[in-house]
XYZ file of C-alpha atoms in Angstrom:
446
model
C 0.000 0.000 0.000
C 1.066 3.572 0.798
C 4.698 3.564 1.946
C 5.129 7.387 2.112
C 8.839 7.195 3.037
C 10.256 7.876 -0.422
C 12.777 5.933 -2.480
C 16.185 7.448 -3.185
C 18.867 9.469 -1.368
C 21.719 10.315 -3.757
C 21.044 8.576 -7.051
C 17.997 7.401 -8.974
C 18.676 3.760 -8.152
C 20.128 3.677 -4.630
C 16.686 2.836 -3.118
C 17.911 3.874 0.335
C 14.384 4.644 1.633
C 12.710 1.700 -0.101
C 10.874 -0.937 2.010
C 13.280 -3.642 0.798
C 16.066 -1.645 2.469
C 14.173 -1.596 5.756
C 13.429 -5.207 6.589
C 10.642 -6.088 4.156
C 11.038 -8.950 1.665
C 8.354 -7.825 -0.767
C 6.698 -4.534 -1.636
C 3.757 -3.512 -3.763
C 2.301 -0.007 -3.580
C 2.977 3.738 -3.628
C 6.478 4.769 -2.501
C 5.223 8.311 -1.907
C 1.859 9.536 -0.656
C -1.613 9.989 -2.082
C -2.446 13.634 -2.848
C -5.204 15.445 -4.715
C -2.878 15.944 -7.676
C -2.975 12.159 -8.263
C -6.636 12.427 -9.219
C -6.493 15.850 -10.806
C -10.061 16.816 -9.870
C -9.591 18.568 -6.509
C -7.591 21.630 -5.481
C -3.815 21.025 -5.473
C -2.651 19.743 -2.088
C 1.154 19.900 -2.124
C 1.250 23.288 -3.827
C -1.266 24.774 -1.392
C 0.970 24.475 1.656
C 4.198 25.794 0.080
C 3.180 27.800 -2.979
C 2.929 31.088 -1.042
C 6.593 30.821 -0.007
C 7.867 29.911 -3.474
C 5.660 32.507 -5.186
C 7.034 35.168 -2.801
C 10.619 34.249 -3.762
C 9.683 34.314 -7.461
C 8.095 37.757 -7.100
C 11.205 39.101 -5.313
C 13.453 37.882 -8.137
C 11.138 39.362 -10.800
C 11.045 42.683 -8.922
C 14.839 42.720 -8.596
C 15.341 42.031 -12.314
C 12.735 44.668 -13.298
C 14.335 47.259 -10.980
C 17.832 46.585 -12.333
C 16.647 46.824 -15.954
C 14.912 50.165 -15.319
C 17.935 51.420 -13.381
C 20.307 50.325 -16.149
C 18.259 51.933 -18.941
C 17.914 55.195 -17.004
C 21.587 55.165 -15.924
C 20.552 55.277 -12.255
C 22.100 51.918 -11.333
C 25.600 51.070 -12.650
C 25.207 47.344 -13.221
C 26.390 45.045 -16.009
C 23.906 43.356 -18.304
C 25.584 40.022 -17.517
C 24.501 40.313 -13.893
C 20.912 41.118 -14.852
C 20.807 38.217 -17.322
C 22.264 35.795 -14.725
C 19.691 36.918 -12.162
C 16.876 36.493 -14.698
C 18.114 32.974 -15.545
C 18.253 32.078 -11.832
C 14.692 33.328 -11.432
C 13.544 31.282 -14.406
C 15.260 28.141 -13.078
C 13.695 28.726 -9.653
C 10.244 29.000 -11.225
C 10.787 25.889 -13.387
C 11.959 23.918 -10.342
C 8.940 25.046 -8.334
C 6.491 24.363 -11.174
C 8.074 20.978 -11.897
C 7.673 20.022 -8.247
C 3.955 20.710 -8.236
C 2.790 21.135 -11.821
C 3.748 17.559 -12.732
C 3.075 15.918 -9.359
C 0.800 13.305 -10.911
C 3.636 12.046 -13.127
C 6.494 12.365 -10.658
C 4.854 11.221 -7.389
C 1.751 9.159 -8.161
C 3.476 5.926 -9.112
C 3.022 2.249 -8.346
C 5.935 -0.118 -7.673
C 6.473 -3.836 -7.242
C 9.716 -4.281 -5.317
C 12.214 -2.015 -7.177
C 10.289 -1.910 -10.450
C 7.793 0.794 -11.440
C 4.651 -0.815 -12.828
C 2.497 2.300 -13.341
C 3.511 5.925 -13.839
C 1.182 7.654 -13.270
C -0.862 5.040 -11.445
C -4.444 4.234 -12.387
C -6.340 5.175 -9.216
C -9.568 3.505 -10.361
C -7.820 0.128 -10.445
C -5.662 0.713 -7.358
C -8.239 -0.787 -4.964
C -8.510 -4.112 -6.793
C -4.744 -4.242 -7.397
C -3.884 -3.698 -3.710
C -6.485 -6.197 -2.547
C -5.373 -8.834 -5.064
C -1.737 -8.464 -3.968
C -2.617 -8.811 -0.262
C -4.783 -11.894 -0.887
C -2.126 -13.657 -2.971
C 0.510 -12.796 -0.344
C -1.522 -14.595 2.340
C -2.117 -17.602 0.092
C 1.571 -17.709 -0.845
C 2.768 -17.666 2.763
C 0.024 -19.602 4.558
C 2.335 -22.496 5.494
C 4.883 -20.330 7.354
C 4.906 -17.324 9.694
C 4.410 -14.042 7.860
C 4.013 -10.320 8.489
C 1.563 -8.559 6.173
C 1.445 -4.773 6.506
C -1.410 -3.267 4.460
C -1.487 0.539 4.330
C -4.723 1.300 2.498
C -5.171 4.259 0.164
C -8.600 4.632 1.832
C -9.717 6.852 3.768
C -7.282 9.461 2.498
C -7.907 12.405 0.220
C -8.555 12.223 -2.641
C -11.261 9.743 -1.691
C -10.806 7.142 -4.406
C -14.065 5.159 -4.377
C -15.084 2.569 -6.960
C -18.457 2.881 -8.657
C -19.845 -0.064 -6.672
C -19.627 1.910 -3.412
C -20.527 5.405 -4.590
C -23.724 6.656 -2.962
C -23.845 3.790 -0.437
C -23.451 5.933 2.680
C -25.524 8.707 4.256
C -22.243 10.492 4.987
C -21.394 11.394 1.420
C -18.198 10.499 -0.404
C -16.219 10.060 2.814
C -18.784 7.596 4.119
C -18.698 5.711 0.808
C -14.925 5.467 1.123
C -15.191 4.142 4.689
C -17.652 1.474 3.546
C -15.318 0.360 0.765
C -12.424 0.195 3.227
C -14.600 -1.886 5.559
C -15.350 -4.253 2.669
C -11.635 -4.564 1.834
C -10.731 -5.385 5.446
C -13.558 -7.919 5.486
C -12.189 -9.588 2.337
C -8.761 -9.939 3.951
C -10.252 -11.418 7.133
C -12.279 -13.843 5.023
C -9.083 -15.056 3.332
C -7.394 -15.547 6.718
C -10.398 -17.580 7.885
C -10.646 -19.553 4.634
C -6.979 -20.563 4.849
C -7.598 -21.832 8.414
C -5.292 -19.168 9.891
C -7.865 -17.459 12.128
C -6.664 -18.845 15.459
C -2.968 -18.388 14.675
C -3.029 -14.867 13.257
C -2.601 -11.672 15.269
C -4.503 -8.829 13.541
C -4.215 -5.128 14.410
C -6.360 -2.480 12.680
C -5.539 1.182 13.323
C -5.238 4.634 11.745
C -2.125 6.801 11.540
C -3.897 10.016 12.623
C -7.283 11.589 13.214
C -9.512 13.248 10.650
C -8.106 15.862 8.270
C -10.473 18.701 9.152
C -9.241 21.140 6.511
C -10.132 18.793 3.638
C -13.370 20.159 2.143
C -15.149 20.368 -1.186
C -17.748 23.090 -0.845
C -19.746 22.175 2.260
C -18.695 18.511 2.158
C -16.199 17.282 4.743
C -13.702 15.028 2.971
C -11.271 14.331 5.774
C -13.422 12.566 8.368
C -14.758 13.493 11.793
C -13.183 13.338 15.239
C -16.278 13.238 17.425
C -15.897 14.945 20.787
C -12.143 15.304 20.357
C -10.575 18.662 19.600
C -8.365 19.307 16.570
C -7.279 16.961 13.812
C -4.448 15.773 11.593
C -1.117 17.587 11.901
C -2.055 19.687 14.931
C 0.752 18.624 17.247
C -1.163 17.019 20.078
C -4.879 17.785 20.267
C -6.716 14.506 20.885
C -8.597 14.759 17.586
C -5.320 14.349 15.729
C -3.694 11.579 17.768
C -6.508 9.478 19.287
C -7.253 6.750 16.725
C -9.045 3.387 16.588
C -7.176 0.340 17.823
C -8.933 -2.969 17.053
C -7.310 -6.362 17.713
C -8.294 -9.914 16.827
C -6.710 -13.194 17.919
C -9.333 -15.815 18.802
C -8.395 -18.031 21.710
C -5.691 -15.639 22.882
C -7.456 -12.303 23.391
C -10.797 -12.240 25.223
C -13.592 -11.361 22.797
C -15.408 -8.052 23.251
C -12.902 -6.638 25.750
C -12.411 -2.865 25.851
C -9.085 -1.506 27.113
C -9.004 2.166 28.069
C -5.254 2.699 28.332
C -2.862 4.974 26.373
C -0.719 3.152 23.809
C 1.183 4.176 20.689
C 1.457 2.990 17.088
C 5.184 2.726 17.825
C 4.209 -0.239 20.010
C 3.647 -2.321 16.855
C 7.392 -2.883 16.448
C 8.191 -4.491 19.845
C 4.889 -6.399 19.714
C 5.799 -7.997 16.368
C 9.355 -8.689 17.546
C 7.952 -10.332 20.692
C 5.593 -12.510 18.628
C 8.474 -13.583 16.380
C 10.561 -14.635 19.388
C 13.156 -11.906 18.953
C 14.443 -9.103 21.166
C 14.404 -5.371 20.454
C 17.779 -3.590 20.173
C 19.319 -2.710 23.520
C 21.733 -0.050 22.249
C 19.148 2.766 22.077
C 16.223 4.274 23.966
C 12.903 2.732 22.896
C 9.783 4.915 23.209
C 7.606 1.839 22.740
C 6.426 -1.296 24.542
C 4.964 -4.663 23.584
C 1.164 -4.679 23.744
C 0.785 -8.406 24.419
C 0.613 -8.316 28.263
C -2.077 -5.613 28.081
C -4.062 -7.454 25.396
C -3.816 -10.825 27.118
C -4.956 -9.323 30.413
C -1.804 -10.207 32.347
C -1.219 -6.472 32.886
C -3.968 -3.968 33.645
C -2.136 -0.747 32.793
C -0.158 0.485 29.808
C 3.609 0.555 30.253
C 3.650 4.092 28.826
C 4.092 6.701 31.521
C 4.899 9.651 29.249
C 3.994 10.324 25.608
C 5.520 13.233 23.674
C 3.430 14.673 20.844
C 5.440 16.165 18.005
C 4.727 18.524 15.148
C 7.753 18.202 12.884
C 10.792 18.431 15.171
C 8.894 20.367 17.855
C 7.269 18.787 20.920
C 4.071 20.804 21.310
C 2.391 18.727 24.021
C 3.113 16.001 26.560
C 0.947 13.391 28.279
C 1.537 11.858 31.703
C -0.162 8.569 32.540
C -0.163 8.717 36.345
C -0.158 5.014 37.123
C -0.881 5.209 40.854
C -4.200 6.974 40.174
C -4.876 6.070 36.525
C -5.245 9.779 35.669
C -3.970 11.005 32.294
C -2.728 14.594 32.231
C -2.009 16.501 29.002
C 0.070 19.710 28.880
C 0.080 21.858 25.726
C 3.123 24.122 25.492
C 2.084 25.331 22.040
C -1.050 24.991 19.943
C -1.856 25.909 16.319
C -3.671 29.180 15.718
C -6.978 28.251 14.100
C -8.109 30.236 11.054
C -10.814 31.442 11.418
C -10.288 31.641 15.177
C -13.337 29.635 16.290
C -13.250 27.123 13.432
C -11.191 24.421 15.171
C -8.903 24.041 12.126
C -6.425 25.939 9.915
C -8.669 26.429 6.889
C -6.803 29.422 5.444
C -3.442 27.629 5.482
C -4.709 24.197 4.467
C -2.683 22.526 7.230
C -1.561 23.800 10.629
C 2.094 24.922 10.971
C 4.492 23.694 13.648
C 6.188 27.008 14.462
C 6.164 30.732 13.758
C 3.190 33.059 13.745
C 0.819 30.162 13.125
C 1.478 28.757 16.612
C 0.431 30.138 20.015
C 2.856 29.494 22.893
C 1.522 28.988 26.416
C 3.287 29.903 29.668
C 2.078 28.355 31.876
C 1.070 25.480 29.566
C -2.561 24.509 29.004
C -3.175 21.545 31.314
C -6.065 19.089 30.904
C -7.216 16.043 32.842
C -8.059 13.708 29.953
C -9.645 11.199 32.320
C -12.386 13.738 33.093
C -12.143 16.078 30.095
C -11.213 14.049 26.963
C -12.464 16.810 24.660
C -9.900 19.241 26.149
C -12.526 21.926 26.667
C -11.564 23.193 30.137
C -7.887 24.042 30.774
C -6.849 23.777 34.411
C -4.869 26.280 36.444
C -3.237 26.508 39.852
C -6.481 28.058 41.122
C -8.760 25.254 39.884
C -6.467 22.216 40.259
C -4.560 21.614 43.549
C -2.103 19.282 41.769
C -1.309 21.767 38.996
C 2.223 22.658 40.153
C 3.061 19.050 41.059
C 1.938 17.765 37.664
C 3.787 20.480 35.744
C 7.028 19.829 37.643
C 6.825 16.106 36.884
C 6.093 16.705 33.194
C 8.948 19.223 32.885
C 11.366 16.722 34.432
C 10.216 14.038 31.997
C 10.724 16.403 29.043
C 14.292 17.136 30.145
C 15.011 13.407 30.453
C 13.458 12.773 27.028
C 15.514 15.480 25.307
C 18.743 13.980 26.608
C 17.966 10.810 24.615
C 17.360 12.569 21.273
C 19.582 12.648 18.208
C 19.082 15.723 15.961
C 17.635 15.032 12.512
C 17.214 17.345 9.500
C 13.714 18.824 9.100
C 11.672 16.900 6.540
C 9.542 19.880 5.517
C 12.388 22.322 4.766
C 11.972 23.984 1.330
C 15.052 22.236 -0.132
C 13.724 18.834 0.893
C 10.467 19.496 -0.946
C 11.881 20.796 -4.223
C 11.842 18.320 -7.093
C 15.261 16.742 -7.678
C 15.381 15.199 -11.163
C 18.474 13.110 -10.363
C 16.441 11.236 -7.716
C 13.238 10.868 -9.732
C 12.033 7.253 -10.100
C 11.344 6.746 -13.798
C 10.160 3.709 -15.730
C 11.211 5.056 -19.122
C 13.886 7.346 -20.499
C 13.880 10.440 -18.292
C 11.937 12.735 -18.515
C 9.517 10.552 -20.522
C 8.366 8.562 -17.489
C 5.145 6.843 -18.535
C 4.293 3.148 -18.263
C 1.288 0.939 -17.542
C 2.647 -2.555 -17.063
C -0.312 -3.493 -14.843
C -2.716 -2.859 -17.733
C -0.505 -4.781 -20.153
C -0.494 -7.800 -17.850
C -4.263 -7.646 -17.504
């Protein structure tokens, strides 16, 4: 399915970010992410978040060139024509690079791969559902006689909401609801295959989401990015519950008690040690692990999550922290910074398209906004020293945990820096002779 970690680092064929370089034996899916540009019917998604910055730079270069030309012709600015021409060429190259990054997104980013080979460029979104499902089913059938790990990252329910004709109009909740119903059908098909191959009682299944609803995704009055119920905020908001509280559904008949509900904080990072535990291995001991195996909690041998502190990031910035106070079971959440909603009372960053992690789009809080999630999961009523006797005690403990956490960190380059988001032709995966990157091997095979 959707890998979203990229492919190459230094050359077009080094595959340093590819799944086969990170422990997987087989890959079929999108190496990048699914964006509106892949469908071509909705507003551009990648360009929307960065186009203001790049257009500002382009305007500054145009203004500089225009000013120098006028100054040269009127003898007010002693500058050589070579300098003006070089500046104009730089501006043109900047514009071409920016336009190539976003004007041809469908051809550069919306591709389908099997292992290291590109099978569709651009990919056929209408056939993506059946292709992904067919690959997952055949993988189970191929590996049914030995232990296997199947990781399916569905293109549903992600904008653009690719929904086959069979499921369009099925839901009372519009296109998003239709997409949810198709996803439900796909998951059901996979579970049916597991049952049919007599693997039901020996297969650990975990269904989850990577984040809450994308509130800014709209088409007119239609909400395309899902709903978050009573929880505040949504995708990419640094720590509001609406962005980080997601479904967690497990199935393992005969091992996990049926119908049990566990109300304890866990993390998607817990998947790794859980899988390692199931496989009989041990996690690396040479680094700090912000994750724990879920098996004791799911089997009922432990009543509380092993997580005491969770740190909620936006990019490289920790905007909020949670403390699971094990002696009382209380979960405290402290927001040191929160996104500035636009409009103010909207609960989302509609004008920007996605909430920023720093700068004027973020409000900083001193003292932090503190919530008792056990009593106020919707984060509607921030506490203070006047309303909560434990306020100072809780804040001291959270601050100490943050200091301990920071001592374990290794700095990493920011993923969303402008240079990292400019198209780099020497890294572009291409199934033909660059720049003529078009192929439809999936259709040919069919």
